[in-house]
Amino acid sequence: MPTDRSTDQTIDRPAERPSDRTARPAGTAGPATTAGPATTAGPATTAGPATTAGPVTTAGLAGAADLAGAVGLFAEESRARAFAAVVLGAATPAQVTERSGLSPRDANTALRRLWDQGVIADGGAGLAVAYDRFRELARSARASDPSEPSARSHGAGDERSEAVLRTFVRDRRLVRLPARWERKLVVLRYIAERTFEPGVEYPERTVNEKLRAWCEDAPVDHVTLRRYLVDLRHLHRSSGVYWRPAATAAA
């Protein structure tokens, strides 16, 4: 847990417990020791999140169900204000106290709680928001939400293809084309099967419109997508007319 260099004291100091004062005689190793209760209760100890797996602690947030717990952290005003101060660049407990308008004691309590729950961490230059933790929570929430497009089955028939499609296709939109060729084949076949009926002839303008809808949010254009489908023979072309062969559907 980073220290406030101006005072060389950890964020536990404002708690004003008698044991805190007696556990840190001059000349000792400071708050990182294991001699007193103040060093086992705070986030700077060997049992705390700073020395284990980072901001994710065994007592912290875990899984999609804990998204509500993360939101609940900020239901208490002092924690919200302390967190906002860190978001805006406060890197030490003293800076959090100054920018949040909290008393040192309230700032200390709020920071301890935020640290224990993994939403702030040591960013190298001081306190920082643990953005990776929020990304993890968002991914977990999406995966567990049946209404989320990425959580729905794509009807691929096997788990490996489903995993590829969940990553690269969202709500009938292409996120991006995979770099690995075998994954790209899965995605392109899926787009062909979901877009064109076998044996039906489509003018080029219609093909472009249908493929453009897949590419709205993707760093690839419909022309590139159409070329792939033709090269892989998911679409046949003649005189400006395209059709999906029945053999592709049965394969």
PDB file of N, CA and C in Angstrom, residues 150 152 154 156 158-170 173-190:
ATOM      1  N   SER A 150     -23.942 -11.617 -26.464  1.00  0.00           N
ATOM      2  CA  SER A 150     -22.759 -12.483 -26.417  1.00  0.00           C
ATOM      3  C   SER A 150     -22.996 -13.745 -25.614  1.00  0.00           C
ATOM      4  N   ARG A 152     -25.872 -15.535 -25.783  1.00  0.00           N
ATOM      5  CA  ARG A 152     -26.817 -16.388 -26.478  1.00  0.00           C
ATOM      6  C   ARG A 152     -26.090 -17.401 -27.368  1.00  0.00           C
ATOM      7  N   HIS A 154     -25.242 -19.321 -30.682  1.00  0.00           N
ATOM      8  CA  HIS A 154     -25.261 -18.989 -32.107  1.00  0.00           C
ATOM      9  C   HIS A 154     -25.687 -20.179 -32.965  1.00  0.00           C
ATOM     10  N   ALA A 156     -24.064 -22.976 -33.454  1.00  0.00           N
ATOM     11  CA  ALA A 156     -22.959 -23.510 -34.255  1.00  0.00           C
ATOM     12  C   ALA A 156     -22.869 -25.025 -34.172  1.00  0.00           C
ATOM     13  N   ASP A 158     -21.162 -26.852 -31.946  1.00  0.00           N
ATOM     14  CA  ASP A 158     -20.054 -27.341 -31.127  1.00  0.00           C
ATOM     15  C   ASP A 158     -19.502 -26.185 -30.316  1.00  0.00           C
ATOM     16  N   GLU A 159     -18.949 -26.515 -29.156  1.00  0.00           N
ATOM     17  CA  GLU A 159     -18.541 -25.492 -28.197  1.00  0.00           C
ATOM     18  C   GLU A 159     -17.383 -24.652 -28.715  1.00  0.00           C
ATOM     19  N   ARG A 160     -16.478 -25.247 -29.474  1.00  0.00           N
ATOM     20  CA  ARG A 160     -15.339 -24.481 -29.974  1.00  0.00           C
ATOM     21  C   ARG A 160     -15.791 -23.382 -30.924  1.00  0.00           C
ATOM     22  N   SER A 161     -16.696 -23.723 -31.836  1.00  0.00           N
ATOM     23  CA  SER A 161     -17.218 -22.701 -32.754  1.00  0.00           C
ATOM     24  C   SER A 161     -18.042 -21.666 -32.005  1.00  0.00           C
ATOM     25  N   GLU A 162     -18.799 -22.120 -31.009  1.00  0.00           N
ATOM     26  CA  GLU A 162     -19.590 -21.179 -30.210  1.00  0.00           C
ATOM     27  C   GLU A 162     -18.679 -20.171 -29.515  1.00  0.00           C
ATOM     28  N   ALA A 163     -17.569 -20.636 -28.984  1.00  0.00           N
ATOM     29  CA  ALA A 163     -16.637 -19.735 -28.297  1.00  0.00           C
ATOM     30  C   ALA A 163     -16.084 -18.698 -29.257  1.00  0.00           C
ATOM     31  N   VAL A 164     -15.771 -19.113 -30.472  1.00  0.00           N
ATOM     32  CA  VAL A 164     -15.275 -18.171 -31.482  1.00  0.00           C
ATOM     33  C   VAL A 164     -16.344 -17.132 -31.819  1.00  0.00           C
ATOM     34  N   LEU A 165     -17.564 -17.599 -32.035  1.00  0.00           N
ATOM     35  CA  LEU A 165     -18.638 -16.688 -32.426  1.00  0.00           C
ATOM     36  C   LEU A 165     -19.011 -15.736 -31.302  1.00  0.00           C
ATOM     37  N   ARG A 166     -18.960 -16.206 -30.050  1.00  0.00           N
ATOM     38  CA  ARG A 166     -19.251 -15.308 -28.930  1.00  0.00           C
ATOM     39  C   ARG A 166     -18.250 -14.165 -28.856  1.00  0.00           C
ATOM     40  N   THR A 167     -17.024 -14.436 -29.285  1.00  0.00           N
ATOM     41  CA  THR A 167     -15.977 -13.424 -29.234  1.00  0.00           C
ATOM     42  C   THR A 167     -16.075 -12.433 -30.385  1.00  0.00           C
ATOM     43  N   PHE A 168     -16.415 -12.916 -31.573  1.00  0.00           N
ATOM     44  CA  PHE A 168     -16.298 -12.076 -32.764  1.00  0.00           C
ATOM     45  C   PHE A 168     -17.630 -11.635 -33.374  1.00  0.00           C
ATOM     46  N   VAL A 169     -18.737 -12.153 -32.864  1.00  0.00           N
ATOM     47  CA  VAL A 169     -20.046 -11.769 -33.391  1.00  0.00           C
ATOM     48  C   VAL A 169     -20.938 -11.387 -32.220  1.00  0.00           C
ATOM     49  N   ARG A 170     -21.527 -10.189 -32.264  1.00  0.00           N
ATOM     50  CA  ARG A 170     -22.423  -9.718 -31.211  1.00  0.00           C
ATOM     51  C   ARG A 170     -23.687  -9.147 -31.838  1.00  0.00           C
ATOM     52  N   ARG A 173     -23.794  -8.551 -35.449  1.00  0.00           N
ATOM     53  CA  ARG A 173     -22.796  -7.576 -35.875  1.00  0.00           C
ATOM     54  C   ARG A 173     -21.419  -8.198 -35.712  1.00  0.00           C
ATOM     55  N   LEU A 174     -20.564  -7.949 -36.686  1.00  0.00           N
ATOM     56  CA  LEU A 174     -19.198  -8.453 -36.637  1.00  0.00           C
ATOM     57  C   LEU A 174     -18.365  -7.513 -35.774  1.00  0.00           C
ATOM     58  N   VAL A 175     -17.766  -8.051 -34.710  1.00  0.00           N
ATOM     59  CA  VAL A 175     -16.877  -7.247 -33.871  1.00  0.00           C
ATOM     60  C   VAL A 175     -15.590  -6.970 -34.625  1.00  0.00           C
ATOM     61  N   ARG A 176     -14.991  -8.007 -35.159  1.00  0.00           N
ATOM     62  CA  ARG A 176     -13.820  -7.915 -36.026  1.00  0.00           C
ATOM     63  C   ARG A 176     -13.586  -9.298 -36.604  1.00  0.00           C
ATOM     64  N   LEU A 177     -12.812  -9.377 -37.651  1.00  0.00           N
ATOM     65  CA  LEU A 177     -12.442 -10.680 -38.194  1.00  0.00           C
ATOM     66  C   LEU A 177     -11.265 -11.238 -37.407  1.00  0.00           C
ATOM     67  N   PRO A 178     -11.312 -12.507 -37.050  1.00  0.00           N
ATOM     68  CA  PRO A 178     -10.179 -13.096 -36.313  1.00  0.00           C
ATOM     69  C   PRO A 178      -8.909 -13.076 -37.149  1.00  0.00           C
ATOM     70  N   ALA A 179      -7.780 -12.992 -36.478  1.00  0.00           N
ATOM     71  CA  ALA A 179      -6.499 -13.046 -37.182  1.00  0.00           C
ATOM     72  C   ALA A 179      -6.155 -14.483 -37.579  1.00  0.00           C
ATOM     73  N   ARG A 180      -6.519 -15.442 -36.722  1.00  0.00           N
ATOM     74  CA  ARG A 180      -6.215 -16.842 -37.034  1.00  0.00           C
ATOM     75  C   ARG A 180      -7.176 -17.361 -38.096  1.00  0.00           C
ATOM     76  N   TRP A 181      -6.611 -18.033 -39.086  1.00  0.00           N
ATOM     77  CA  TRP A 181      -7.379 -18.419 -40.252  1.00  0.00           C
ATOM     78  C   TRP A 181      -8.516 -19.385 -39.918  1.00  0.00           C
ATOM     79  N   GLU A 182      -8.266 -20.344 -39.038  1.00  0.00           N
ATOM     80  CA  GLU A 182      -9.308 -21.322 -38.731  1.00  0.00           C
ATOM     81  C   GLU A 182     -10.497 -20.662 -38.046  1.00  0.00           C
ATOM     82  N   ARG A 183     -10.243 -19.655 -37.230  1.00  0.00           N
ATOM     83  CA  ARG A 183     -11.338 -18.918 -36.599  1.00  0.00           C
ATOM     84  C   ARG A 183     -12.054 -18.037 -37.614  1.00  0.00           C
ATOM     85  N   LYS A 184     -11.287 -17.477 -38.526  1.00  0.00           N
ATOM     86  CA  LYS A 184     -11.888 -16.648 -39.572  1.00  0.00           C
ATOM     87  C   LYS A 184     -12.849 -17.467 -40.420  1.00  0.00           C
ATOM     88  N   LEU A 185     -12.492 -18.715 -40.696  1.00  0.00           N
ATOM     89  CA  LEU A 185     -13.377 -19.578 -41.474  1.00  0.00           C
ATOM     90  C   LEU A 185     -14.709 -19.805 -40.762  1.00  0.00           C
ATOM     91  N   VAL A 186     -14.651 -19.990 -39.430  1.00  0.00           N
ATOM     92  CA  VAL A 186     -15.876 -20.192 -38.649  1.00  0.00           C
ATOM     93  C   VAL A 186     -16.779 -18.980 -38.754  1.00  0.00           C
ATOM     94  N   VAL A 187     -16.201 -17.795 -38.613  1.00  0.00           N
ATOM     95  CA  VAL A 187     -16.988 -16.556 -38.640  1.00  0.00           C
ATOM     96  C   VAL A 187     -17.573 -16.306 -40.030  1.00  0.00           C
ATOM     97  N   LEU A 188     -16.778 -16.491 -41.058  1.00  0.00           N
ATOM     98  CA  LEU A 188     -17.252 -16.231 -42.424  1.00  0.00           C
ATOM     99  C   LEU A 188     -18.357 -17.207 -42.826  1.00  0.00           C
ATOM    100  N   ARG A 189     -18.213 -18.457 -42.456  1.00  0.00           N
ATOM    101  CA  ARG A 189     -19.261 -19.418 -42.762  1.00  0.00           C
ATOM    102  C   ARG A 189     -20.558 -19.050 -42.038  1.00  0.00           C
ATOM    103  N   TYR A 190     -20.425 -18.633 -40.800  1.00  0.00           N
ATOM    104  CA  TYR A 190     -21.604 -18.238 -40.024  1.00  0.00           C
ATOM    105  C   TYR A 190     -22.317 -17.062 -40.692  1.00  0.00           C
TER     106      TYR A 190
END
